[in-house]
């Protein structure tokens, strides 16, 4: 029923320590301010198996994953959700499919 869906990782080992919940909340508020909450869904996600590359977000149905997000990326993410413009600087390019967690330091 939603035109777009953003999943924001707020759990796992690293995303919660990287301000991911602030990104989720800001994006959710901006969608609500524009009256788009029935078209675009912003959801807290569990760990996406990419610890150390976050905060991570993925946008569906576009199948675009974003990594290393900051609060400064909220507006470009919003533009992607509304206009479809991909925020290239944060597009996640994993080494290979599957588990791309970084080793604990």
Short mmCIF file of N, CA and C in Angstrom, two decimals:
data_model
loop_
_atom_site.label_atom_id
_atom_site.label_comp_id
_atom_site.label_asym_id
_atom_site.label_seq_id
_atom_site.Cartn_x
_atom_site.Cartn_y
_atom_site.Cartn_z
N UNK A 1 0.79 -1.22 0.00
CA UNK A 1 0.00 0.00 0.00
C UNK A 1 0.83 1.28 0.00
N UNK A 2 2.14 1.16 0.17
CA UNK A 2 3.00 2.35 0.17
C UNK A 2 3.76 2.45 -1.15
N UNK A 3 3.93 3.66 -1.60
CA UNK A 3 4.68 3.91 -2.84
C UNK A 3 6.17 3.64 -2.60
N UNK A 4 6.67 4.06 -1.45
CA UNK A 4 8.08 3.85 -1.07
C UNK A 4 8.11 3.41 0.38
N UNK A 5 9.18 2.70 0.72
CA UNK A 5 9.38 2.23 2.08
C UNK A 5 10.85 2.35 2.42
N UNK A 6 11.16 3.06 3.50
CA UNK A 6 12.54 3.20 3.97
C UNK A 6 12.70 2.39 5.25
N UNK A 7 13.69 1.52 5.25
CA UNK A 7 14.04 0.75 6.43
C UNK A 7 15.35 1.33 6.99
N UNK A 8 15.32 1.77 8.24
CA UNK A 8 16.49 2.37 8.87
C UNK A 8 16.93 1.46 10.00
N UNK A 9 18.16 0.95 9.94
CA UNK A 9 18.67 0.08 10.99
C UNK A 9 18.89 0.90 12.26
N UNK A 10 18.24 0.47 13.34
CA UNK A 10 18.43 1.14 14.63
C UNK A 10 18.86 0.13 15.70
N UNK A 11 19.18 -1.09 15.28
CA UNK A 11 19.60 -2.13 16.22
C UNK A 11 20.97 -2.65 15.80
N UNK A 12 21.40 -3.76 16.34
CA UNK A 12 22.69 -4.32 16.01
C UNK A 12 23.79 -3.74 16.86
N UNK A 13 25.03 -4.04 16.47
CA UNK A 13 26.19 -3.63 17.27
C UNK A 13 26.60 -2.19 17.07
N UNK A 14 26.44 -1.65 15.87
CA UNK A 14 27.02 -0.33 15.61
C UNK A 14 26.03 0.76 15.26
N UNK A 15 25.00 0.48 14.50
CA UNK A 15 24.08 1.54 14.07
C UNK A 15 23.50 2.35 15.24
N UNK A 16 23.10 1.70 16.36
CA UNK A 16 22.55 2.49 17.46
C UNK A 16 23.55 3.50 18.04
N UNK A 17 24.83 3.20 17.91
CA UNK A 17 25.85 4.11 18.44
C UNK A 17 26.21 5.20 17.44
N UNK A 18 25.61 5.14 16.23
CA UNK A 18 25.95 6.08 15.16
C UNK A 18 24.79 7.01 14.82
N UNK A 19 23.91 7.24 15.78
CA UNK A 19 22.81 8.20 15.64
C UNK A 19 21.73 7.76 14.66
N UNK A 20 21.58 6.46 14.47
CA UNK A 20 20.60 5.98 13.50
C UNK A 20 19.16 6.30 13.91
N UNK A 21 18.87 6.28 15.20
CA UNK A 21 17.51 6.58 15.64
C UNK A 21 17.16 8.04 15.36
N UNK A 22 18.13 8.94 15.46
CA UNK A 22 17.90 10.36 15.14
C UNK A 22 17.57 10.52 13.66
N UNK A 23 18.26 9.77 12.81
CA UNK A 23 18.00 9.81 11.37
C UNK A 23 16.59 9.29 11.09
N UNK A 24 16.23 8.15 11.71
CA UNK A 24 14.89 7.58 11.55
C UNK A 24 13.81 8.60 11.96
N UNK A 25 13.98 9.20 13.13
CA UNK A 25 12.97 10.13 13.64
C UNK A 25 12.85 11.37 12.75
N UNK A 26 13.97 11.93 12.32
CA UNK A 26 13.94 13.13 11.46
C UNK A 26 13.26 12.83 10.13
N UNK A 27 13.56 11.69 9.54
CA UNK A 27 12.95 11.31 8.26
C UNK A 27 11.44 11.08 8.44
N UNK A 28 11.07 10.41 9.50
CA UNK A 28 9.66 10.16 9.79
C UNK A 28 8.90 11.48 9.99
N UNK A 29 9.49 12.41 10.72
CA UNK A 29 8.85 13.71 10.95
C UNK A 29 8.69 14.50 9.65
N UNK A 30 9.69 14.48 8.80
CA UNK A 30 9.61 15.23 7.54
C UNK A 30 8.54 14.65 6.61
N UNK A 31 8.42 13.34 6.61
CA UNK A 31 7.36 12.70 5.81
C UNK A 31 5.99 13.12 6.36
N UNK A 32 5.86 13.10 7.67
CA UNK A 32 4.59 13.49 8.30
C UNK A 32 4.27 14.96 8.03
N UNK A 33 5.27 15.84 8.11
CA UNK A 33 5.06 17.28 7.85
C UNK A 33 4.53 17.53 6.44
N UNK A 34 4.91 16.69 5.50
CA UNK A 34 4.47 16.83 4.11
C UNK A 34 3.17 16.08 3.82
N UNK A 35 2.62 15.45 4.85
CA UNK A 35 1.37 14.72 4.68
C UNK A 35 1.48 13.48 3.83
N UNK A 36 2.66 12.87 3.81
CA UNK A 36 2.91 11.71 2.94
C UNK A 36 2.95 10.38 3.68
N UNK A 37 2.52 10.37 4.95
CA UNK A 37 2.64 9.16 5.75
C UNK A 37 1.79 8.00 5.22
N UNK A 38 0.81 8.26 4.35
CA UNK A 38 0.03 7.18 3.75
C UNK A 38 0.62 6.70 2.42
N UNK A 39 1.66 7.38 1.94
CA UNK A 39 2.33 7.00 0.70
C UNK A 39 3.74 6.46 0.93
N UNK A 40 4.41 6.98 1.96
CA UNK A 40 5.80 6.63 2.23
C UNK A 40 5.92 6.18 3.67
N UNK A 41 6.45 4.99 3.86
CA UNK A 41 6.58 4.40 5.20
C UNK A 41 8.03 4.46 5.64
N UNK A 42 8.27 4.93 6.86
CA UNK A 42 9.61 4.96 7.46
C UNK A 42 9.58 4.00 8.64
N UNK A 43 10.39 2.96 8.57
CA UNK A 43 10.34 1.89 9.56
C UNK A 43 11.70 1.68 10.22
N UNK A 44 11.68 1.49 11.54
CA UNK A 44 12.88 1.04 12.24
C UNK A 44 13.13 -0.41 11.84
N UNK A 45 14.38 -0.71 11.56
CA UNK A 45 14.73 -2.06 11.16
C UNK A 45 15.68 -2.67 12.17
N UNK A 46 15.61 -3.99 12.26
CA UNK A 46 16.62 -4.72 13.00
C UNK A 46 17.91 -4.74 12.19
N UNK A 47 18.90 -5.39 12.72
CA UNK A 47 20.21 -5.45 12.08
C UNK A 47 20.10 -6.01 10.66
N UNK A 48 20.77 -5.36 9.73
CA UNK A 48 20.78 -5.79 8.33
C UNK A 48 22.06 -6.55 7.98
N UNK A 49 22.86 -6.88 9.00
CA UNK A 49 24.06 -7.68 8.78
C UNK A 49 25.20 -6.93 8.14
N UNK A 50 25.23 -5.61 8.29
CA UNK A 50 26.28 -4.80 7.68
C UNK A 50 26.99 -3.94 8.75
N UNK A 51 27.08 -4.46 9.95
CA UNK A 51 27.63 -3.72 11.09
C UNK A 51 28.98 -3.09 10.75
N UNK A 52 29.13 -1.83 11.16
CA UNK A 52 30.36 -1.10 10.90
C UNK A 52 30.29 -0.26 9.64
N UNK A 53 29.25 -0.45 8.83
CA UNK A 53 29.07 0.33 7.60
C UNK A 53 27.94 1.34 7.73
N UNK A 54 27.38 1.45 8.91
CA UNK A 54 26.18 2.25 9.10
C UNK A 54 26.42 3.68 9.51
N UNK A 55 25.32 4.31 9.81
CA UNK A 55 23.98 3.79 9.77
C UNK A 55 23.57 3.39 8.34
N UNK A 56 22.80 2.32 8.29
CA UNK A 56 22.34 1.73 7.03
C UNK A 56 20.86 2.04 6.84
N UNK A 57 20.48 2.30 5.60
CA UNK A 57 19.07 2.44 5.23
C UNK A 57 18.89 1.76 3.89
N UNK A 58 17.72 1.19 3.67
CA UNK A 58 17.42 0.69 2.34
C UNK A 58 16.03 1.18 1.94
N UNK A 59 15.91 1.52 0.66
CA UNK A 59 14.70 2.11 0.11
C UNK A 59 14.09 1.11 -0.87
N UNK A 60 12.83 0.78 -0.62
CA UNK A 60 12.09 -0.10 -1.51
C UNK A 60 10.89 0.62 -2.07
N UNK A 61 10.48 0.31 -3.29
CA UNK A 61 10.90 -0.82 -4.11
C UNK A 61 12.16 -0.58 -4.93
N UNK A 62 12.88 0.50 -4.68
CA UNK A 62 14.05 0.86 -5.50
C UNK A 62 15.25 -0.06 -5.28
N UNK A 63 15.27 -0.79 -4.15
CA UNK A 63 16.39 -1.65 -3.80
C UNK A 63 17.70 -0.86 -3.78
N UNK A 64 17.66 0.33 -3.21
CA UNK A 64 18.86 1.15 -3.03
C UNK A 64 19.22 1.10 -1.55
N UNK A 65 20.45 0.75 -1.27
CA UNK A 65 20.95 0.72 0.11
C UNK A 65 21.90 1.91 0.28
N UNK A 66 21.78 2.53 1.44
CA UNK A 66 22.66 3.65 1.81
C UNK A 66 23.47 3.26 3.04
N UNK A 67 24.70 3.75 3.11
CA UNK A 67 25.58 3.46 4.24
C UNK A 67 26.24 4.73 4.74
N UNK A 68 26.80 4.64 5.93
CA UNK A 68 27.55 5.74 6.54
C UNK A 68 26.73 7.03 6.56
N UNK A 69 25.44 6.90 6.89
CA UNK A 69 24.56 8.06 6.90
C UNK A 69 24.81 8.94 8.11
N UNK A 70 24.46 10.21 7.96
CA UNK A 70 24.50 11.16 9.07
C UNK A 70 23.20 11.96 9.04
N UNK A 71 22.99 12.78 10.03
CA UNK A 71 21.77 13.60 10.04
C UNK A 71 21.76 14.55 8.84
N UNK A 72 22.90 14.88 8.30
CA UNK A 72 22.98 15.73 7.11
C UNK A 72 22.46 15.06 5.85
N UNK A 73 22.25 13.75 5.91
CA UNK A 73 21.75 13.02 4.75
C UNK A 73 20.23 12.87 4.75
N UNK A 74 19.56 13.39 5.77
CA UNK A 74 18.10 13.23 5.86
C UNK A 74 17.41 13.90 4.68
N UNK A 75 17.78 15.13 4.33
CA UNK A 75 17.12 15.81 3.22
C UNK A 75 17.34 15.09 1.88
N UNK A 76 18.56 14.64 1.57
CA UNK A 76 18.72 13.87 0.34
C UNK A 76 17.93 12.55 0.34
N UNK A 77 17.82 11.89 1.50
CA UNK A 77 17.00 10.68 1.58
C UNK A 77 15.54 11.02 1.34
N UNK A 78 15.10 12.12 1.90
CA UNK A 78 13.73 12.57 1.68
C UNK A 78 13.49 12.83 0.19
N UNK A 79 14.44 13.46 -0.46
CA UNK A 79 14.32 13.72 -1.91
C UNK A 79 14.23 12.41 -2.68
N UNK A 80 15.01 11.40 -2.26
CA UNK A 80 14.91 10.10 -2.92
C UNK A 80 13.50 9.53 -2.76
N UNK A 81 12.99 9.59 -1.55
CA UNK A 81 11.67 9.02 -1.29
C UNK A 81 10.55 9.74 -2.04
N UNK A 82 10.67 11.04 -2.18
CA UNK A 82 9.61 11.81 -2.83
C UNK A 82 9.80 11.90 -4.34
N UNK A 83 11.03 12.21 -4.77
CA UNK A 83 11.29 12.46 -6.19
C UNK A 83 11.95 11.28 -6.91
N UNK A 84 12.53 10.36 -6.16
CA UNK A 84 13.22 9.23 -6.78
C UNK A 84 14.68 9.49 -7.10
N UNK A 85 15.20 10.63 -6.64
CA UNK A 85 16.60 11.00 -6.90
C UNK A 85 17.52 10.26 -5.93
N UNK A 86 18.38 9.41 -6.46
CA UNK A 86 19.30 8.64 -5.63
C UNK A 86 20.41 9.55 -5.12
N UNK A 87 20.71 9.44 -3.84
CA UNK A 87 21.77 10.23 -3.18
C UNK A 87 23.08 9.46 -3.34
N UNK A 88 23.72 9.62 -4.47
CA UNK A 88 24.89 8.82 -4.86
C UNK A 88 26.03 8.79 -3.83
N UNK A 89 26.36 9.90 -3.14
CA UNK A 89 27.49 9.84 -2.21
C UNK A 89 27.35 8.79 -1.11
N UNK A 90 26.13 8.39 -0.79
CA UNK A 90 25.92 7.44 0.30
C UNK A 90 25.45 6.07 -0.16
N UNK A 91 25.39 5.84 -1.46
CA UNK A 91 24.95 4.52 -1.93
C UNK A 91 25.95 3.48 -1.46
N UNK A 92 25.42 2.43 -0.88
CA UNK A 92 26.25 1.36 -0.32
C UNK A 92 26.73 0.43 -1.42
N UNK A 93 28.04 0.26 -1.50
CA UNK A 93 28.67 -0.63 -2.47
C UNK A 93 29.42 -1.72 -1.70
N UNK A 94 28.74 -2.80 -1.31
CA UNK A 94 29.40 -3.85 -0.53
C UNK A 94 30.44 -4.59 -1.35
N UNK A 95 31.36 -5.23 -0.64
CA UNK A 95 32.41 -6.03 -1.29
C UNK A 95 31.80 -7.11 -2.18
N UNK A 96 30.84 -7.81 -1.64
CA UNK A 96 30.14 -8.87 -2.37
C UNK A 96 28.80 -9.10 -1.68
N UNK A 97 27.90 -9.87 -2.27
CA UNK A 97 26.59 -10.08 -1.66
C UNK A 97 26.71 -10.75 -0.29
N UNK A 98 25.77 -10.43 0.59
CA UNK A 98 25.72 -11.12 1.88
C UNK A 98 26.36 -10.34 3.01
N UNK A 99 26.96 -11.07 3.91
CA UNK A 99 27.52 -10.51 5.13
C UNK A 99 28.77 -9.68 4.84
N UNK A 100 28.69 -8.39 5.09
CA UNK A 100 29.83 -7.50 4.88
C UNK A 100 30.17 -6.72 6.14
N UNK A 101 29.99 -7.39 7.29
CA UNK A 101 30.32 -6.75 8.54
C UNK A 101 31.81 -6.46 8.58
N UNK A 102 32.14 -5.34 9.19
CA UNK A 102 33.55 -5.02 9.39
C UNK A 102 34.04 -5.69 10.66
N UNK A 103 35.29 -6.09 10.68
CA UNK A 103 35.82 -6.72 11.91
C UNK A 103 35.77 -5.74 13.07
N UNK A 104 35.52 -6.26 14.25
CA UNK A 104 35.49 -5.42 15.45
C UNK A 104 36.88 -4.83 15.69
N UNK A 105 36.89 -3.55 16.05
CA UNK A 105 38.19 -2.91 16.32
C UNK A 105 38.34 -2.61 17.77
#
